[in-house]
Amino acid sequence: MTRRECVSNPNGVEANRFNGLITAFIGSGVMAEAMIGGLLSKEIMRPAQIIAADPLQDRCEVLKARFGIQATTHNREAVRAADILILSVKPQVLDRVLVDIGELGSLPKLVISIIAGATIAQISEGLGNPNVVRSMPNTPARIGQGITVWTATESVPEARREQARAILASFGQEVFVEDEHYLDMATALSGTGPAYVFLFMEALIDAGVHLGFPRRIAEQLVIQTMRGSVEYAAQSHEHPAALRNQVTSPGGTSAEAIYHLEKGGLRTVLSRAVWAAYQRSVALGAGKKVAHEPR
């Protein structure tokens, strides 16, 4: 295993933060793969600087073939080699992983968690390491369009914070917040947000098919409408209500559709869904179970 290798990058600045450093991903699912892709495509790290741990040998082989990185089925092997740890396992197995890693995850390593609900205190105590960054990315990171909310305690040095910022910015935008309680909010809003968008998209496509469009055309119309609307909102800097009013003529089709959406309680249902996701995130961090509403 090559442990120390300098990185050359024409843009240089971010790559220089990681000269000679090894980063280990503990858990190598969708988000970890997105992060690895971002780090390599931005030339922030080289493949030899990344090692991924996953319990499935087949998954390790896929990652090695796709990215040219190192991969192992043993968490401790990856952690022992690393200067930076990125925890990306499922919340339900975190405690077991922390016990497995143990003292190998202690100072001076930087630990970055992308695990929903997992608190800084939980990870710091489990590893005996105060250098913990908690973050919440989302799945558009897979195409470099994610957004990640993150925080760190005062014990994390500025140089380590800048390393975390560079890693999290490699697959989209990053937003730093001072207070950790915002992370549970971010989990409910932006972390889970793509699921809301995809459900709305699915429902709109199905409505188009119900009207009589072939599904292929309905999908094209809906996806481009959403893409264009989002980009329009981003470029206009106007409030969404103002943009909606621009397309809602008195007595017109948009006004009729909006009336039925409001009458059906769209805002209330969405607000309740986000609040429920927030409560779930808090409960995961506290190790509690949250009762489901009857279905």
Short mmCIF file of C-alpha atoms in Angstrom, two decimals:
data_model
loop_
_atom_site.label_atom_id
_atom_site.label_comp_id
_atom_site.label_asym_id
_atom_site.label_seq_id
_atom_site.Cartn_x
_atom_site.Cartn_y
_atom_site.Cartn_z
CA MET A 1 0.00 0.00 0.00
CA THR A 2 1.44 3.35 -1.00
CA ARG A 3 1.08 5.50 2.07
CA ARG A 4 2.64 8.80 1.11
CA GLU A 5 2.19 10.27 -2.34
CA CYS A 6 2.11 13.91 -3.34
CA VAL A 7 -0.66 15.20 -5.57
CA SER A 8 -0.07 17.46 -8.54
CA ASN A 9 -3.05 19.46 -9.67
CA PRO A 10 -3.09 22.41 -12.05
CA ASN A 11 -5.44 24.13 -9.63
CA GLY A 12 -3.22 22.95 -6.79
CA VAL A 13 -4.66 24.73 -3.76
CA GLU A 14 -7.13 22.10 -2.56
CA ALA A 15 -4.93 19.19 -3.56
CA ASN A 16 -2.06 20.60 -1.51
CA ARG A 17 -4.18 20.24 1.63
CA PHE A 18 -4.00 16.48 1.16
CA ASN A 19 -0.37 15.98 0.16
CA GLY A 20 0.77 12.66 1.59
CA LEU A 21 -2.57 11.90 3.27
CA ILE A 22 -4.66 8.74 3.00
CA THR A 23 -8.47 8.89 3.22
CA ALA A 24 -10.49 5.83 4.23
CA PHE A 25 -14.20 5.37 3.55
CA ILE A 26 -15.82 3.13 6.14
CA GLY A 27 -18.91 2.00 4.27
CA SER A 28 -18.87 2.23 0.49
CA GLY A 29 -22.44 2.73 -0.66
CA VAL A 30 -23.98 5.27 -3.02
CA MET A 31 -22.87 8.39 -1.15
CA ALA A 32 -19.34 7.13 -0.58
CA GLU A 33 -19.05 6.33 -4.28
CA ALA A 34 -20.25 9.85 -5.14
CA MET A 35 -17.65 11.37 -2.82
CA ILE A 36 -14.85 9.22 -4.21
CA GLY A 37 -15.84 10.22 -7.74
CA GLY A 38 -15.85 13.90 -6.79
CA LEU A 39 -12.46 13.80 -5.09
CA LEU A 40 -10.87 12.10 -8.08
CA SER A 41 -12.58 14.10 -10.82
CA LYS A 42 -11.58 17.38 -9.13
CA GLU A 43 -8.05 15.99 -8.74
CA ILE A 44 -8.13 16.74 -5.03
CA MET A 45 -6.76 13.26 -4.39
CA ARG A 46 -5.24 10.47 -6.43
CA PRO A 47 -6.58 6.90 -6.40
CA ALA A 48 -3.60 5.73 -4.33
CA GLN A 49 -4.70 8.11 -1.56
CA ILE A 50 -8.13 6.50 -1.12
CA ILE A 51 -9.06 3.21 0.49
CA ALA A 52 -12.63 1.97 0.82
CA ALA A 53 -13.94 -0.60 3.28
CA ASP A 54 -17.03 -2.65 2.54
CA PRO A 55 -18.17 -6.02 3.92
CA LEU A 56 -18.86 -7.36 0.42
CA GLN A 57 -15.84 -8.48 -1.60
CA ASP A 58 -17.78 -8.00 -4.85
CA ARG A 59 -18.40 -4.37 -3.94
CA CYS A 60 -14.71 -3.88 -3.22
CA GLU A 61 -13.85 -5.26 -6.64
CA VAL A 62 -16.33 -2.90 -8.32
CA LEU A 63 -14.79 0.14 -6.60
CA LYS A 64 -11.24 -0.93 -7.42
CA ALA A 65 -12.15 -1.47 -11.07
CA ARG A 66 -14.06 1.78 -11.43
CA PHE A 67 -11.74 4.17 -9.58
CA GLY A 68 -8.40 2.39 -9.27
CA ILE A 69 -8.51 2.85 -5.49
CA GLN A 70 -7.64 0.37 -2.77
CA ALA A 71 -10.49 -1.56 -1.13
CA THR A 72 -10.81 -4.03 1.71
CA THR A 73 -13.47 -5.98 3.57
CA HIS A 74 -11.78 -5.14 6.89
CA ASN A 75 -12.59 -1.80 8.54
CA ARG A 76 -9.56 -1.89 10.81
CA GLU A 77 -7.19 -2.36 7.89
CA ALA A 78 -8.58 0.75 6.20
CA VAL A 79 -8.58 2.83 9.38
CA ARG A 80 -5.04 1.84 10.33
CA ALA A 81 -3.73 3.16 7.00
CA ALA A 82 -5.68 6.43 7.04
CA ASP A 83 -5.19 10.02 8.14
CA ILE A 84 -8.80 10.96 7.36
CA LEU A 85 -11.82 8.74 8.05
CA ILE A 86 -15.16 9.17 6.34
CA LEU A 87 -17.91 7.26 8.12
CA SER A 88 -20.63 6.34 5.62
CA VAL A 89 -22.31 3.27 7.09
CA LYS A 90 -26.01 2.83 7.88
CA PRO A 91 -27.08 4.42 11.20
CA GLN A 92 -28.21 1.04 12.50
CA VAL A 93 -24.69 -0.42 12.38
CA LEU A 94 -22.71 2.62 13.54
CA ASP A 95 -22.28 1.48 17.15
CA ARG A 96 -20.93 -1.86 15.99
CA VAL A 97 -18.53 -0.14 13.59
CA LEU A 98 -17.25 2.22 16.30
CA VAL A 99 -16.52 -0.75 18.56
CA ASP A 100 -14.74 -2.49 15.68
CA ILE A 101 -12.59 0.52 14.84
CA GLY A 102 -11.95 1.49 18.45
CA GLU A 103 -8.69 3.20 19.29
CA LEU A 104 -7.53 3.10 15.66
CA GLY A 105 -9.84 6.05 14.98
CA SER A 106 -8.30 8.29 17.64
CA LEU A 107 -6.26 11.47 17.26
CA PRO A 108 -4.71 12.88 15.17
CA LYS A 109 -7.09 11.50 12.54
CA LEU A 110 -9.87 13.70 11.14
CA VAL A 111 -13.25 11.95 11.19
CA ILE A 112 -16.04 13.06 8.83
CA SER A 113 -19.47 11.49 9.28
CA ILE A 114 -22.21 11.51 6.65
CA ILE A 115 -24.46 9.26 8.75
CA ALA A 116 -28.03 10.47 9.29
CA GLY A 117 -28.76 11.23 12.93
CA ALA A 118 -25.31 10.31 14.24
CA THR A 119 -24.14 13.00 16.67
CA ILE A 120 -20.64 14.35 17.09
CA ALA A 121 -20.69 13.24 20.74
CA GLN A 122 -21.64 9.68 19.79
CA ILE A 123 -18.77 9.37 17.31
CA SER A 124 -16.24 11.28 19.40
CA GLU A 125 -16.90 9.13 22.46
CA GLY A 126 -16.87 5.94 20.42
CA LEU A 127 -13.46 6.68 18.94
CA GLY A 128 -11.93 8.79 21.69
CA ASN A 129 -11.37 11.51 19.10
CA PRO A 130 -12.64 15.12 19.30
CA ASN A 131 -11.71 15.86 15.66
CA VAL A 132 -15.18 15.01 14.33
CA VAL A 133 -17.08 16.73 11.52
CA ARG A 134 -20.76 15.91 11.11
CA SER A 135 -22.30 16.40 7.68
CA MET A 136 -25.43 15.65 5.67
CA PRO A 137 -25.04 15.42 1.87
CA ASN A 138 -27.70 14.33 -0.61
CA THR A 139 -27.83 12.00 -3.59
CA PRO A 140 -27.41 14.60 -6.39
CA ALA A 141 -23.79 14.41 -5.25
CA ARG A 142 -23.61 11.47 -7.65
CA ILE A 143 -23.54 13.95 -10.55
CA GLY A 144 -21.62 16.69 -8.71
CA GLN A 145 -24.79 18.64 -7.90
CA GLY A 146 -25.24 17.80 -4.23
CA ILE A 147 -25.49 20.12 -1.27
CA THR A 148 -23.97 19.26 2.08
CA VAL A 149 -24.65 20.91 5.42
CA TRP A 150 -21.88 20.39 7.97
CA THR A 151 -20.56 21.45 11.33
CA ALA A 152 -17.61 20.85 13.62
CA THR A 153 -16.84 21.46 17.26
CA GLU A 154 -14.37 24.12 18.35
CA SER A 155 -11.81 21.39 19.02
CA VAL A 156 -11.41 20.76 15.28
CA PRO A 157 -8.43 22.87 14.10
CA GLU A 158 -8.92 25.32 11.25
CA ALA A 159 -6.63 23.36 8.95
CA ARG A 160 -8.75 20.25 9.51
CA ARG A 161 -11.93 22.24 8.86
CA GLU A 162 -10.54 23.39 5.54
CA GLN A 163 -9.76 19.80 4.63
CA ALA A 164 -13.34 18.85 5.46
CA ARG A 165 -14.66 21.78 3.43
CA ALA A 166 -12.60 20.77 0.39
CA ILE A 167 -13.82 17.17 0.59
CA LEU A 168 -17.48 18.14 0.95
CA ALA A 169 -17.27 20.73 -1.84
CA SER A 170 -15.86 18.19 -4.28
CA PHE A 171 -19.33 16.85 -5.16
CA GLY A 172 -21.48 20.01 -4.97
CA GLN A 173 -22.11 22.94 -2.68
CA GLU A 174 -21.35 22.99 1.05
CA VAL A 175 -22.92 25.03 3.85
CA PHE A 176 -21.25 25.34 7.26
CA VAL A 177 -23.44 25.89 10.32
CA GLU A 178 -22.25 26.68 13.84
CA ASP A 179 -24.89 24.69 15.72
CA GLU A 180 -25.16 20.92 15.37
CA HIS A 181 -28.94 20.88 15.78
CA TYR A 182 -29.20 22.26 12.23
CA LEU A 183 -27.92 18.91 10.95
CA ASP A 184 -31.14 17.12 11.90
CA MET A 185 -33.05 19.89 10.13
CA ALA A 186 -30.83 19.55 7.07
CA THR A 187 -31.40 15.80 7.07
CA ALA A 188 -35.14 16.41 6.82
CA LEU A 189 -34.96 19.22 4.26
CA SER A 190 -32.05 18.69 1.87
CA GLY A 191 -30.82 15.21 2.82
CA THR A 192 -34.25 13.66 2.32
CA GLY A 193 -35.33 16.35 -0.13
CA PRO A 194 -34.54 14.44 -3.34
CA ALA A 195 -37.07 11.79 -2.31
CA TYR A 196 -39.80 14.45 -2.12
CA VAL A 197 -38.82 15.79 -5.53
CA PHE A 198 -38.78 12.34 -7.11
CA LEU A 199 -42.18 11.47 -5.66
CA PHE A 200 -43.66 14.71 -7.02
CA MET A 201 -42.00 14.00 -10.36
CA GLU A 202 -43.39 10.46 -10.40
CA ALA A 203 -46.91 11.67 -9.61
CA LEU A 204 -46.74 14.33 -12.33
CA ILE A 205 -45.52 11.81 -14.91
CA ASP A 206 -48.34 9.44 -13.97
CA ALA A 207 -50.81 12.31 -14.35
CA GLY A 208 -49.45 12.93 -17.84
CA VAL A 209 -49.91 9.27 -18.74
CA HIS A 210 -53.45 9.44 -17.34
CA LEU A 211 -54.12 12.36 -19.68
CA GLY A 212 -53.00 10.24 -22.62
CA PHE A 213 -49.29 10.95 -23.19
CA PRO A 214 -46.97 8.02 -23.83
CA ARG A 215 -44.85 7.56 -20.69
CA ARG A 216 -41.64 8.43 -22.53
CA ILE A 217 -43.01 11.82 -23.58
CA ALA A 218 -44.56 12.47 -20.16
CA GLU A 219 -41.18 11.82 -18.54
CA GLN A 220 -39.42 14.17 -20.94
CA LEU A 221 -41.96 16.94 -20.36
CA VAL A 222 -41.86 16.65 -16.58
CA ILE A 223 -38.09 16.31 -16.19
CA GLN A 224 -37.32 19.27 -18.44
CA THR A 225 -40.08 21.36 -16.84
CA MET A 226 -38.57 20.71 -13.41
CA ARG A 227 -35.01 21.27 -14.61
CA GLY A 228 -35.92 24.53 -16.32
CA SER A 229 -38.02 25.76 -13.40
CA VAL A 230 -35.25 25.08 -10.88
CA GLU A 231 -32.63 26.82 -13.00
CA TYR A 232 -34.99 29.74 -13.62
CA ALA A 233 -35.54 30.11 -9.87
CA ALA A 234 -31.80 29.94 -9.20
CA GLN A 235 -30.98 32.60 -11.79
CA SER A 236 -33.87 34.97 -11.10
CA HIS A 237 -33.29 35.24 -7.32
CA GLU A 238 -37.02 35.89 -6.94
CA HIS A 239 -39.24 34.33 -4.31
CA PRO A 240 -40.91 31.12 -5.57
CA ALA A 241 -44.31 32.68 -4.90
CA ALA A 242 -43.48 35.54 -7.27
CA LEU A 243 -42.40 33.09 -9.97
CA ARG A 244 -45.56 31.05 -9.47
CA ASN A 245 -47.70 34.17 -9.82
CA GLN A 246 -46.01 34.95 -13.13
CA VAL A 247 -47.48 31.79 -14.64
CA THR A 248 -50.81 31.89 -12.81
CA SER A 249 -53.27 34.00 -14.80
CA PRO A 250 -56.66 34.83 -13.21
CA GLY A 251 -59.18 32.18 -14.17
CA GLY A 252 -56.56 30.21 -16.09
CA THR A 253 -55.37 26.62 -16.04
CA SER A 254 -52.55 27.24 -13.55
CA ALA A 255 -54.94 28.97 -11.14
CA GLU A 256 -57.32 26.02 -11.36
CA ALA A 257 -54.54 23.51 -10.72
CA ILE A 258 -53.08 25.48 -7.80
CA TYR A 259 -56.53 25.78 -6.23
CA HIS A 260 -56.89 21.99 -6.16
CA LEU A 261 -53.36 21.47 -4.84
CA GLU A 262 -54.01 23.92 -2.00
CA LYS A 263 -57.44 22.43 -1.34
CA GLY A 264 -55.85 18.99 -1.13
CA GLY A 265 -53.48 20.22 1.58
CA LEU A 266 -50.21 19.98 -0.33
CA ARG A 267 -48.40 22.46 1.94
CA THR A 268 -49.64 20.82 5.12
CA VAL A 269 -48.78 17.30 3.99
CA LEU A 270 -45.31 18.38 2.89
CA SER A 271 -44.67 20.25 6.13
CA ARG A 272 -45.75 17.23 8.17
CA ALA A 273 -43.51 14.96 6.12
CA VAL A 274 -40.46 17.16 6.67
CA TRP A 275 -41.22 17.40 10.39
CA ALA A 276 -41.54 13.60 10.61
CA ALA A 277 -38.18 13.18 8.88
CA TYR A 278 -36.64 15.63 11.36
CA GLN A 279 -38.02 13.67 14.30
CA ARG A 280 -36.67 10.46 12.81
CA SER A 281 -33.20 11.99 12.50
CA VAL A 282 -33.26 13.16 16.11
CA ALA A 283 -34.41 9.72 17.25
CA LEU A 284 -31.65 7.97 15.30
CA GLY A 285 -29.09 10.14 17.07
CA ALA A 286 -30.62 9.31 20.44
CA GLY A 287 -30.83 5.61 19.67
CA LYS A 288 -34.61 5.64 20.02
CA LYS A 289 -37.35 4.12 17.92
CA VAL A 290 -40.05 6.40 16.54
CA ALA A 291 -43.53 4.95 16.18
CA HIS A 292 -44.90 4.99 12.64
CA GLU A 293 -48.27 6.53 11.99
CA PRO A 294 -50.87 3.90 11.03
CA ARG A 295 -50.88 3.22 7.30
#
